[in-house]
Coordinates of C-alpha atoms in Angstrom, one line a residue:
Chain A
M105 CA 16.6 -35.2 -4.6
S106 CA 14.6 -34.2 -1.6
D107 CA 12.0 -36.5 -0.1
G108 CA 9.4 -33.9 -0.2
T109 CA 8.6 -34.0 3.5
G110 CA 12.0 -33.7 5.3
E111 CA 14.0 -30.7 6.4
N112 CA 15.4 -30.0 3.0
R113 CA 12.0 -29.8 1.3
L114 CA 12.0 -27.3 -1.6
L115 CA 9.8 -24.3 -0.6
L116 CA 10.3 -21.8 -3.2
S117 CA 12.1 -21.3 -6.5
L118 CA 12.7 -18.4 -8.8
R119 CA 13.1 -19.1 -12.5
D120 CA 14.7 -16.4 -14.6
V121 CA 12.9 -13.6 -12.9
S122 CA 13.2 -10.0 -14.1
L123 CA 11.4 -7.0 -12.7
S124 CA 11.5 -3.4 -14.0
Y125 CA 10.2 -0.1 -12.9
W126 CA 9.2 2.9 -14.9
L127 CA 11.1 5.9 -13.8
K128 CA 9.4 9.2 -14.5
R129 CA 11.2 11.5 -16.9
G130 CA 8.7 14.4 -17.3
I131 CA 5.0 14.3 -17.8
L132 CA 4.7 11.5 -20.3
R133 CA 8.3 10.3 -20.9
R134 CA 9.5 7.5 -18.8
K135 CA 12.4 5.2 -18.7
K136 CA 12.6 1.5 -17.9
H137 CA 14.9 0.5 -15.1
Y138 CA 15.6 -3.1 -14.4
A139 CA 15.8 -3.8 -10.7
L140 CA 16.3 -7.5 -11.2
R141 CA 17.4 -9.4 -14.3
G142 CA 17.4 -13.1 -14.9
V143 CA 17.4 -14.1 -11.2
S144 CA 17.1 -17.9 -10.5
F145 CA 17.6 -19.7 -7.2
E146 CA 15.9 -22.1 -4.9
L147 CA 15.1 -22.0 -1.2
N148 CA 14.8 -25.1 1.0
A149 CA 13.1 -25.5 4.3
G150 CA 15.5 -24.7 7.2
D151 CA 17.7 -22.5 5.0
S152 CA 19.2 -19.3 6.2
L153 CA 20.0 -17.4 3.1
G154 CA 21.8 -14.0 3.3
I155 CA 21.5 -11.5 0.5
I156 CA 24.2 -8.9 0.1
G157 CA 25.0 -6.2 -2.4
R158 CA 25.5 -2.5 -2.6
N159 CA 22.7 0.1 -2.6
G160 CA 20.5 -0.3 -5.5
S161 CA 21.6 -3.8 -6.3
G162 CA 18.0 -5.1 -6.1
K163 CA 18.0 -6.6 -2.6
S164 CA 14.8 -5.0 -1.4
T165 CA 13.1 -5.7 -4.7
L166 CA 14.0 -9.3 -4.3
L167 CA 12.5 -9.4 -0.8
G168 CA 9.3 -7.7 -2.2
L169 CA 9.1 -10.4 -4.8
L170 CA 9.4 -13.1 -2.2
A171 CA 6.9 -11.4 0.1
G172 CA 4.4 -11.2 -2.8
T173 CA 4.1 -7.4 -2.8
M174 CA 5.6 -7.3 -6.2
T175 CA 5.1 -9.5 -9.3
P176 CA 7.8 -10.3 -11.9
D177 CA 7.8 -8.9 -15.4
T178 CA 9.1 -12.1 -16.8
G179 CA 10.0 -15.4 -15.3
T180 CA 8.2 -17.3 -12.5
V181 CA 8.2 -17.4 -8.8
V182 CA 7.0 -20.9 -7.7
R183 CA 5.7 -21.7 -4.3
H184 CA 5.8 -25.4 -3.6
G185 CA 2.8 -25.9 -1.4
D186 CA 0.8 -23.4 0.6
I187 CA 3.9 -21.4 1.5
R188 CA 3.5 -18.1 3.3
A189 CA 6.5 -15.7 3.1
S190 CA 6.3 -12.6 5.3
L191 CA 8.5 -9.6 5.8
L192 CA 9.4 -8.9 9.4
S193 CA 7.9 -5.4 9.7
L194 CA 8.1 -3.5 12.9
Q195 CA 5.2 -1.3 14.0
L196 CA 3.3 -2.0 10.9
G197 CA 0.1 -0.1 10.8
F198 CA 0.6 1.4 14.3
V199 CA -1.5 4.5 15.0
Q200 CA -1.1 6.9 17.8
Y201 CA -4.6 7.1 19.1
L202 CA -5.2 3.4 19.8
S203 CA -4.2 1.4 22.8
G204 CA -1.3 -1.0 22.8
R205 CA -3.7 -4.0 22.6
E206 CA -5.6 -2.6 19.6
N207 CA -2.4 -1.8 17.8
A208 CA -1.0 -5.2 18.5
I209 CA -4.1 -6.8 17.0
L210 CA -4.2 -4.6 13.9
S211 CA -0.5 -5.0 13.3
G212 CA -0.7 -8.8 13.7
M213 CA -3.5 -8.9 11.2
F214 CA -1.6 -6.9 8.7
L215 CA 1.3 -9.3 9.1
G216 CA -1.0 -12.1 8.2
M217 CA -2.3 -13.5 11.5
T218 CA -6.0 -13.9 12.2
K219 CA -7.6 -11.7 14.9
H220 CA -8.1 -14.8 17.0
D221 CA -4.3 -15.8 16.6
V222 CA -3.2 -12.4 17.9
E223 CA -5.7 -12.3 20.8
Q224 CA -4.4 -15.7 21.9
R225 CA -0.9 -14.5 21.9
L226 CA -1.5 -11.1 23.6
N227 CA -0.1 -12.3 26.9
I228 CA 3.1 -13.6 25.3
I229 CA 3.4 -10.3 23.4
A230 CA 2.9 -8.2 26.5
E231 CA 5.3 -10.3 28.5
F232 CA 8.0 -10.2 25.8
A233 CA 7.7 -6.5 25.4
E234 CA 7.7 -6.2 29.2
L235 CA 4.6 -4.0 29.1
G236 CA 2.1 -5.9 31.4
D237 CA -0.5 -3.4 32.4
F238 CA 0.4 -0.8 29.8
M239 CA -1.3 -2.7 27.0
D240 CA -4.5 -0.7 27.5
Q241 CA -2.7 2.6 27.6
P242 CA -2.3 4.7 24.4
L243 CA 0.7 3.9 22.4
S244 CA 3.7 6.0 23.3
S245 CA 7.1 5.0 24.5
M246 CA 6.2 1.4 24.3
R247 CA 5.9 1.7 20.5
A248 CA 9.3 0.1 19.6
R249 CA 9.1 -2.7 22.1
L250 CA 5.5 -3.6 21.2
G251 CA 6.4 -3.4 17.5
F252 CA 9.1 -6.0 17.8
A253 CA 7.1 -8.2 20.1
V254 CA 4.2 -8.4 17.7
A255 CA 6.3 -8.9 14.6
F256 CA 8.3 -11.6 16.3
Q257 CA 5.1 -13.6 17.0
L258 CA 4.8 -14.1 13.3
D259 CA 5.8 -17.6 12.2
P260 CA 5.5 -17.8 8.5
D261 CA 7.0 -20.6 6.3
I262 CA 9.6 -18.2 5.1
L263 CA 10.6 -15.2 7.3
L264 CA 12.1 -12.2 5.4
I265 CA 14.2 -9.8 7.3
D266 CA 15.5 -6.5 6.0
E267 CA 18.3 -5.2 8.2
V268 CA 16.4 -4.8 11.5
L269 CA 17.8 -6.9 14.3
G270 CA 17.5 -4.8 17.4
V271 CA 15.2 -2.0 18.5
G272 CA 14.3 0.0 21.5
D273 CA 16.4 0.9 24.5
T274 CA 19.8 -0.8 25.0
A275 CA 18.7 -3.6 27.2
F276 CA 15.7 -4.5 25.0
R277 CA 17.9 -4.2 21.9
E278 CA 20.2 -6.9 23.1
K279 CA 17.3 -9.1 24.0
A280 CA 15.6 -8.5 20.6
A281 CA 18.9 -9.1 18.7
Q282 CA 19.4 -12.3 20.6
V283 CA 16.1 -13.9 19.9
M284 CA 16.3 -12.8 16.3
K285 CA 19.7 -14.5 15.9
E286 CA 18.4 -17.7 17.4
R287 CA 15.5 -17.6 15.0
I288 CA 17.7 -17.1 11.9
Q289 CA 20.2 -19.9 12.9
S290 CA 17.4 -22.3 14.0
Q291 CA 17.1 -25.4 11.7
S292 CA 13.3 -25.3 12.0
S293 CA 12.8 -21.8 10.4
T294 CA 13.5 -20.7 6.9
V295 CA 14.9 -17.2 6.8
V296 CA 16.0 -14.8 4.1
F297 CA 18.2 -12.0 5.6
V298 CA 19.1 -8.9 3.7
S299 CA 21.9 -6.7 5.0
H300 CA 24.7 -4.3 4.0
S301 CA 26.9 -5.8 6.7
A302 CA 29.0 -8.6 5.4
H303 CA 30.0 -9.4 8.9
M304 CA 26.4 -9.8 10.1
V305 CA 25.5 -12.0 7.2
S306 CA 28.5 -14.3 7.5
S307 CA 27.8 -14.8 11.2
L308 CA 24.2 -15.6 10.7
C309 CA 23.7 -17.3 7.4
S310 CA 24.9 -20.5 5.9
R311 CA 24.3 -19.6 2.3
V312 CA 24.7 -16.2 0.7
L313 CA 23.5 -14.7 -2.5
W314 CA 25.4 -11.7 -3.9
L315 CA 23.5 -9.2 -6.0
D316 CA 24.9 -6.5 -8.2
R317 CA 22.8 -4.3 -10.5
G318 CA 20.0 -6.7 -10.4
R319 CA 21.9 -9.8 -11.3
I320 CA 23.2 -12.6 -9.2
V321 CA 27.0 -12.5 -9.0
Q322 CA 27.5 -15.5 -6.8
N323 CA 25.3 -17.9 -4.9
G324 CA 27.0 -20.3 -2.6
P325 CA 28.4 -21.0 0.9
A326 CA 28.6 -17.9 3.1
D327 CA 32.3 -17.8 3.6
A328 CA 33.3 -18.0 -0.1
V329 CA 30.7 -15.5 -1.3
I330 CA 31.5 -13.0 1.5
A331 CA 35.2 -13.2 0.8
A332 CA 34.7 -12.5 -2.9
Y333 CA 32.2 -9.7 -2.1
E334 CA 34.7 -8.0 0.2
D335 CA 37.5 -8.4 -2.4
A336 CA 35.3 -6.7 -5.0
L337 CA 34.4 -3.8 -2.6
L338 CA 38.1 -3.1 -1.9
S339 CA 39.2 -3.3 -5.5
H340 CA 38.2 -0.5 -7.9
E341 CA 37.3 -2.9 -10.6
P342 CA 33.6 -3.0 -11.6
I343 CA 32.0 -6.2 -10.5
P344 CA 32.0 -8.7 -13.4
R345 CA 28.6 -10.0 -14.2
Q346 CA 28.1 -13.7 -14.2
G347 CA 29.0 -15.2 -17.6
E348 CA 30.4 -11.9 -18.9
S349 CA 34.0 -10.7 -19.2
P350 CA 34.8 -7.7 -17.0
T351 CA 34.2 -4.6 -19.1
P352 CA 35.1 -1.2 -17.9
V353 CA 32.1 0.5 -19.5
E354 CA 30.4 1.5 -16.2
A355 CA 33.4 2.8 -14.3
P356 CA 32.9 3.7 -10.7
V357 CA 32.8 7.3 -9.5
F358 CA 34.7 8.7 -6.7
V359 CA 33.8 11.4 -4.3
R360 CA 36.7 13.1 -2.8
K361 CA 36.0 14.9 0.5
K362 CA 37.9 18.1 1.3
G363 CA 35.6 20.8 2.6
T364 CA 33.3 20.4 -0.3
A365 CA 33.0 17.1 -2.0
K366 CA 34.3 16.8 -5.5
V367 CA 33.1 14.1 -7.9
F368 CA 35.2 12.4 -10.5
M369 CA 34.4 9.7 -12.9
L370 CA 36.9 7.1 -13.9
R371 CA 37.0 6.8 -17.7
D372 CA 39.8 5.3 -19.8
N373 CA 42.2 5.6 -17.0
T374 CA 41.6 9.3 -16.4
L375 CA 39.7 11.1 -13.8
L376 CA 37.1 13.4 -15.3
P377 CA 35.8 16.1 -13.0
I378 CA 32.0 16.2 -12.7
H379 CA 30.2 19.4 -12.0
S380 CA 26.5 18.5 -12.0
W381 CA 24.1 15.6 -11.7
E382 CA 23.0 16.0 -15.3
E383 CA 26.6 15.7 -16.5
F384 CA 27.1 12.7 -14.2
S385 CA 24.0 10.8 -15.5
G386 CA 24.8 12.0 -19.0
L387 CA 28.0 10.0 -18.8
G388 CA 26.1 7.0 -17.7
G389 CA 26.8 7.4 -14.0
R390 CA 24.4 6.1 -11.4
S391 CA 24.0 6.9 -7.8
A392 CA 24.7 3.2 -6.9
D393 CA 28.2 3.5 -8.3
I394 CA 29.3 6.4 -6.1
R395 CA 32.0 5.5 -3.6
V396 CA 33.6 7.7 -1.0
L397 CA 37.3 7.8 -0.9
P398 CA 39.4 9.3 1.8
E399 CA 42.0 11.9 0.8
D400 CA 45.0 9.5 1.0
K401 CA 43.3 6.8 -1.0
F402 CA 42.4 9.3 -3.6
K403 CA 46.0 10.5 -4.0
E404 CA 47.1 6.9 -4.3
L405 CA 44.6 6.3 -7.1
K406 CA 45.6 9.4 -8.8
S407 CA 49.3 8.6 -8.8
S408 CA 48.7 5.0 -9.9
L409 CA 46.7 6.3 -12.9
S410 CA 49.4 8.8 -13.9
E411 CA 52.0 6.0 -13.8
S412 CA 50.1 3.7 -16.0
G413 CA 48.8 6.4 -18.3
Chain B
M216 CA -3.2 -19.4 -10.5
N217 CA -3.1 -22.7 -8.6
A218 CA -1.7 -25.5 -10.6
A219 CA -1.3 -28.9 -9.0
N220 CA 1.6 -31.0 -10.1
G221 CA 3.4 -28.0 -11.5
T222 CA 6.8 -29.4 -11.0
P223 CA 7.3 -33.0 -11.9
D224 CA 10.9 -33.1 -10.8
H225 CA 10.1 -32.5 -7.2
A226 CA 6.6 -33.9 -6.9
A227 CA 7.3 -37.2 -8.7
T228 CA 8.6 -39.1 -5.6
T229 CA 5.8 -38.2 -3.2
A230 CA 2.3 -37.0 -3.0
P231 CA 1.9 -34.0 -5.2
V232 CA 2.5 -30.7 -3.5
P233 CA 0.1 -27.9 -4.6
V234 CA 2.2 -25.4 -6.4
T235 CA 1.5 -21.7 -6.8
Q236 CA 3.1 -20.0 -9.7
I237 CA 3.4 -16.2 -9.6
K238 CA 3.7 -15.1 -13.1
P239 CA 3.5 -11.7 -14.7
A240 CA -0.1 -10.7 -15.3
R241 CA -1.2 -10.4 -18.9
G242 CA -4.0 -8.3 -20.2
W243 CA -7.1 -7.9 -18.0
V244 CA -6.7 -9.4 -14.6
S245 CA -9.4 -11.1 -12.5
L246 CA -10.9 -9.2 -9.6
E247 CA -10.1 -11.9 -7.1
L248 CA -13.1 -10.9 -5.0
G249 CA -12.8 -14.2 -3.2
R250 CA -9.5 -13.0 -1.7
V251 CA -11.2 -9.8 -0.5
W252 CA -13.8 -11.9 1.2
R253 CA -11.1 -14.0 2.9
Y254 CA -9.6 -10.8 4.3
R255 CA -13.0 -9.5 5.5
E256 CA -11.8 -9.6 9.1
L257 CA -9.0 -7.1 8.3
L258 CA -11.5 -5.1 6.3
F259 CA -13.8 -4.6 9.2
F260 CA -11.0 -4.0 11.7
L261 CA -9.6 -1.3 9.4
T262 CA -13.0 0.3 9.1
W263 CA -13.3 0.3 12.8
R264 CA -9.8 1.8 13.2
D265 CA -10.6 4.5 10.7
V266 CA -13.7 5.6 12.7
K267 CA -12.0 5.3 16.1
V268 CA -8.9 7.2 15.2
R269 CA -10.8 10.0 13.6
Y270 CA -13.2 10.4 16.6
K271 CA -10.3 10.3 19.0
Q272 CA -7.9 12.7 17.4
T273 CA -10.4 15.5 17.0
V274 CA -11.7 17.6 19.8
L275 CA -15.3 17.5 18.6
G276 CA -15.0 13.8 17.6
A277 CA -18.3 12.3 16.4
A278 CA -20.0 15.7 16.4
W279 CA -18.3 16.5 13.1
A280 CA -20.6 14.0 11.4
I281 CA -23.5 16.3 12.3
I282 CA -21.9 19.8 12.2
Q283 CA -20.9 19.6 8.6
P284 CA -24.2 18.8 7.0
L285 CA -26.1 21.0 9.5
F286 CA -24.1 24.1 8.7
M287 CA -24.3 23.5 5.0
M288 CA -28.1 23.2 5.4
V289 CA -28.2 26.7 7.0
V290 CA -26.1 28.3 4.3
F291 CA -28.1 26.6 1.5
T292 CA -31.4 27.6 3.1
I293 CA -30.4 31.2 3.3
V294 CA -28.7 31.5 0.0
F295 CA -30.8 29.3 -2.3
G296 CA -34.1 29.3 -0.4
R297 CA -34.5 32.8 1.0
L298 CA -32.3 35.0 -1.3
A299 CA -32.5 33.2 -4.6
K300 CA -36.0 31.9 -3.8
L301 CA -35.6 28.6 -5.6
P302 CA -38.7 26.3 -5.5
S303 CA -38.9 23.5 -3.0
E304 CA -42.3 22.0 -3.9
G305 CA -43.9 22.8 -0.6
I306 CA -41.2 21.0 1.4
P307 CA -39.5 23.1 4.1
Y308 CA -36.2 24.2 2.5
P309 CA -34.0 23.1 5.4
L310 CA -35.5 19.7 5.4
M311 CA -35.2 19.4 1.6
T312 CA -31.5 20.2 1.6
Y313 CA -30.6 18.3 4.7
T314 CA -32.3 15.1 3.3
A315 CA -29.9 15.4 0.4
L316 CA -26.9 16.5 2.4
V317 CA -26.9 13.3 4.5
P318 CA -26.2 10.9 1.6
W319 CA -24.1 13.6 -0.2
T320 CA -21.7 13.9 2.8
F321 CA -21.4 10.1 2.9
F322 CA -20.5 10.1 -0.8
A323 CA -18.1 13.0 -0.7
S324 CA -16.2 11.9 2.3
G325 CA -16.0 8.4 0.8
I326 CA -14.3 9.5 -2.4
T327 CA -12.1 12.0 -0.5
K328 CA -10.8 9.4 1.9
S329 CA -10.5 6.5 -0.5
S330 CA -8.6 8.5 -3.1
E331 CA -5.9 9.0 -0.4
S332 CA -6.0 5.4 0.8
L333 CA -3.2 3.9 -1.2
V334 CA -0.8 6.9 -1.0
G335 CA -1.5 7.2 2.7
G336 CA -0.9 3.5 3.3
A337 CA 2.3 3.4 1.2
N338 CA 4.2 1.8 4.0
L339 CA 1.8 -1.1 4.2
L340 CA 1.7 -1.6 0.5
K341 CA 5.5 -2.0 0.3
K342 CA 5.8 -4.4 3.2
V343 CA 2.9 -6.9 3.2
Y344 CA 0.6 -8.5 0.8
F345 CA -3.2 -8.3 1.2
P346 CA -5.8 -7.5 -1.4
R347 CA -5.3 -3.8 -2.0
L348 CA -9.0 -3.4 -2.6
V349 CA -9.4 -3.7 1.1
M350 CA -8.0 -0.2 1.7
P351 CA -10.4 2.0 -0.4
I352 CA -13.4 -0.2 0.6
S353 CA -12.7 0.2 4.3
N354 CA -12.5 4.0 3.8
V355 CA -15.9 4.1 2.1
F356 CA -17.4 1.8 4.8
S357 CA -16.2 3.9 7.6
G358 CA -18.4 6.8 6.3
L359 CA -21.4 4.7 7.2
V360 CA -20.9 5.5 10.9
D361 CA -21.0 9.2 10.2
F362 CA -24.0 8.6 7.9
A363 CA -25.9 6.9 10.8
L364 CA -25.2 9.8 13.1
A365 CA -26.4 12.4 10.6
F366 CA -29.4 10.3 9.9
V367 CA -30.5 10.3 13.5
V368 CA -30.6 14.1 13.2
L369 CA -32.6 13.8 10.0
I370 CA -35.2 11.6 11.8
G371 CA -35.5 14.3 14.4
M372 CA -36.1 16.9 11.7
L373 CA -38.7 14.8 10.0
V374 CA -40.6 14.5 13.3
Y375 CA -40.3 18.3 13.9
Y376 CA -41.7 19.2 10.5
G377 CA -44.4 16.5 10.8
Y378 CA -43.3 14.1 8.1
Y379 CA -44.1 10.6 9.0
P380 CA -42.7 7.5 7.3
T381 CA -44.6 6.1 4.3
V382 CA -44.1 2.8 2.5
N383 CA -41.6 4.5 0.3
M384 CA -39.1 4.4 3.2
V385 CA -38.6 0.7 2.5
F386 CA -36.6 1.6 -0.6
L387 CA -34.2 3.8 1.4
P388 CA -31.5 1.1 1.9
L389 CA -31.5 0.7 -1.9
F390 CA -30.6 4.4 -2.4
L391 CA -27.9 4.2 0.3
L392 CA -26.5 1.2 -1.6
L393 CA -26.5 3.3 -4.7
A394 CA -24.6 6.0 -3.0
L395 CA -22.1 3.4 -1.7
V396 CA -21.6 1.9 -5.1
T397 CA -21.1 5.3 -6.7
S398 CA -18.7 6.4 -4.0
L399 CA -16.7 3.2 -4.2
G400 CA -16.6 3.3 -8.0
V401 CA -15.2 6.8 -8.1
G402 CA -13.0 6.1 -5.1
L403 CA -11.4 3.1 -6.9
W404 CA -10.6 5.2 -10.0
L405 CA -9.2 8.1 -8.0
S406 CA -7.1 6.0 -5.5
A407 CA -5.4 4.0 -8.3
M408 CA -4.9 7.2 -10.4
N409 CA -3.5 9.0 -7.3
V410 CA -0.6 6.5 -7.2
Q411 CA 0.5 7.5 -10.7
F412 CA -0.5 11.1 -10.7
R413 CA -0.3 12.9 -7.4
D414 CA -2.3 15.7 -9.1
I415 CA -5.4 13.8 -8.0
K416 CA -4.9 15.0 -4.5
Y417 CA -5.4 18.5 -5.6
A418 CA -8.2 17.7 -8.0
V419 CA -10.4 15.9 -5.6
P420 CA -11.6 18.9 -3.5
F421 CA -12.4 20.7 -6.7
L422 CA -14.2 17.6 -8.1
V423 CA -16.3 17.3 -4.9
Q424 CA -17.3 21.0 -5.1
F425 CA -18.0 20.8 -8.8
W426 CA -20.0 17.6 -8.4
M427 CA -22.1 19.0 -5.5
Y428 CA -23.2 22.1 -7.3
S429 CA -24.2 20.1 -10.4
S430 CA -26.2 17.7 -8.3
P431 CA -29.5 18.5 -6.7
V432 CA -28.2 19.0 -3.1
A433 CA -28.8 22.7 -2.5
F434 CA -31.8 22.8 -4.8
S435 CA -34.7 20.6 -6.0
K436 CA -34.4 18.7 -9.2
S437 CA -37.6 20.4 -10.3
I438 CA -35.6 23.4 -11.6
V439 CA -34.2 21.0 -14.3
P440 CA -36.6 20.9 -17.4
E441 CA -38.7 17.8 -17.4
N442 CA -37.4 16.3 -20.7
W443 CA -33.8 16.7 -19.5
R444 CA -34.3 14.8 -16.2
V445 CA -33.2 11.4 -17.7
V446 CA -30.0 12.9 -19.1
Y447 CA -29.5 14.7 -15.7
A448 CA -29.7 11.2 -14.1
L449 CA -26.5 10.2 -15.9
N450 CA -25.0 11.7 -12.8
P451 CA -25.6 8.8 -10.4
M452 CA -25.9 11.1 -7.4
V453 CA -29.0 12.5 -9.0
G454 CA -30.6 9.1 -8.6
V455 CA -29.4 8.9 -5.0
L456 CA -30.6 12.4 -4.0
T457 CA -34.0 12.3 -5.7
G458 CA -34.3 8.7 -4.3
F459 CA -33.7 9.9 -0.7
R460 CA -36.2 12.8 -1.1
W461 CA -38.8 10.6 -2.7
A462 CA -38.5 7.9 0.0
L463 CA -38.7 10.3 2.9
L464 CA -40.6 13.4 1.8
E465 CA -42.8 12.6 -1.1
S466 CA -45.7 10.3 -2.0
G467 CA -46.7 8.8 -5.2
S468 CA -44.8 6.7 -7.7
P469 CA -41.0 6.9 -7.7
P470 CA -38.9 8.6 -10.5
G471 CA -38.2 5.1 -11.8
L472 CA -36.5 5.8 -15.1
E473 CA -34.1 8.3 -13.6
I474 CA -33.1 6.0 -10.8
L475 CA -32.6 3.1 -13.2
V476 CA -30.3 5.3 -15.4
S477 CA -28.3 6.3 -12.3
C478 CA -28.0 2.7 -11.1
C479 CA -26.6 1.6 -14.5
V480 CA -24.0 4.4 -14.5
A481 CA -23.1 3.6 -10.9
I482 CA -22.6 0.0 -11.6
A483 CA -20.5 0.8 -14.7
L484 CA -18.4 3.1 -12.6
L485 CA -17.8 0.4 -9.9
V486 CA -17.0 -2.4 -12.3
S487 CA -14.7 -0.3 -14.5
G488 CA -13.1 1.2 -11.3
A489 CA -12.5 -2.3 -9.9
F490 CA -10.8 -3.5 -13.1
Y491 CA -8.7 -0.4 -13.5
F492 CA -7.7 -0.7 -9.8
R493 CA -6.7 -4.4 -10.2
R494 CA -4.8 -3.6 -13.4
M495 CA -2.8 -0.9 -11.8
E496 CA -2.2 -2.9 -8.6
K497 CA 1.0 -4.4 -9.8
S498 CA 2.7 -1.0 -9.9
F499 CA 1.4 0.2 -6.5
A500 CA 4.4 -1.1 -4.5
D501 CA 6.9 0.2 -7.0
V502 CA 5.5 3.7 -7.3
V503 CA 4.1 4.8 -3.9

């Protein structure tokens, strides 16, 4: 058990959280879509937690939940103490017609700093962005640099990062990526990092949470989870849900590229050709399930199916 | 929302940590006006940004605040005053319409801008948390600068036509507040609805036109039969416009009952709008 004050103090816990959207289907008809289902985990001070998963697996929704821009349908998000979690957002609220200084203040305020805070740090911001005298000029080419410099001043209890690591021209990008990496790996800051890139996550995070179709598949040490995730990506098996036996109900769909793309759906060990989006969704297909296969891999799959069938 | 000692398993060993539980909202939600107050700095900075950006990105800038009501005044005077020969109770027709156009323009631009506030600020809504009420409120507030500029012209016109302030003028801030409450009330309804139904964007210009011609902007309320005036005041802008005219141009006792009716409707609009807005708030980040 934690001592409540030390490095491993519990900051935030999610208990059986579910969140759904209403998808519009015509004027009055709508359909419920679960972005997250029964998600539970805890976050301690000093953690660097990576979140991986395919498109549509619920990664961004989970970040929104942590940032407080979304509220759960069922379950509870518990903040232990006066915990502030903020999403690292670049150029938030920037407008063209204001000066760099004015934009920096406004952006900082949106990110949760007080006006006084930002004004105090304006020199640091200008220095980091290497802008100096340009702060009173209208926003233009300095946009990207300033955006990063302001966002990086933010020091919340939990920093949430969605993909962005480097911005701006090449030299500045390296600098930005470097300070960001240091921040994530630092013991004194708590970071949740979302990415498609398993490589990036494994190099930066100690613990990884793997999401698929709104559920947690695995939550554990980075190496183990990343290895399992990559295995699953390479195999054609649908990802088994935690506590469920693998069922081939929602078989993946393959797009074969040869001039025009052709779509097939894997059902009962046969490849059904798909001609329209309606047909695709009628069979229970979802955009998140689409995978692109190169020509040779596709032939391989086809022959393996004809052998077994 | 704040429940101390919420987790005995972690708080047992040391001093209790204040625990915030974010749970799904059930039924009617509280307005959380305290939170809006805590974000007042952001509110005023946003208002200021709104004004500054608008004045900077247009060639004529601040002049637009005056051009709009002034040209409307000319058209109304020619069409309704000269051609249709509507009564103005001895008040010069341009002065009568301009006195109404100043608060009307404030109201109309308030609802137009605030109805777009959430959809326009979608990027912000998705990324950071702050009380969403701040956005439509700042849009309505920023209209006050335009109002002030147009009002300066109104003072000039009053002097030109030889109208000097009476005691009635003391009540003018009250009528401005009534316009603000009405504008914000309608703006809250429209902005929250706009997230769900993008049709609102197309309905608003129509609504503004419709509302203007059914309010005594281009004409005097005297053309409405006496015993229908109270019913007419169910439109809260009737209270605002007659209030402005009474405070600046007329003498005698105020049209008290009509203003009272308008005030009640305006407050009902604001309160219901605020609750509707808060109730829909949960879905903003999902939908926009």
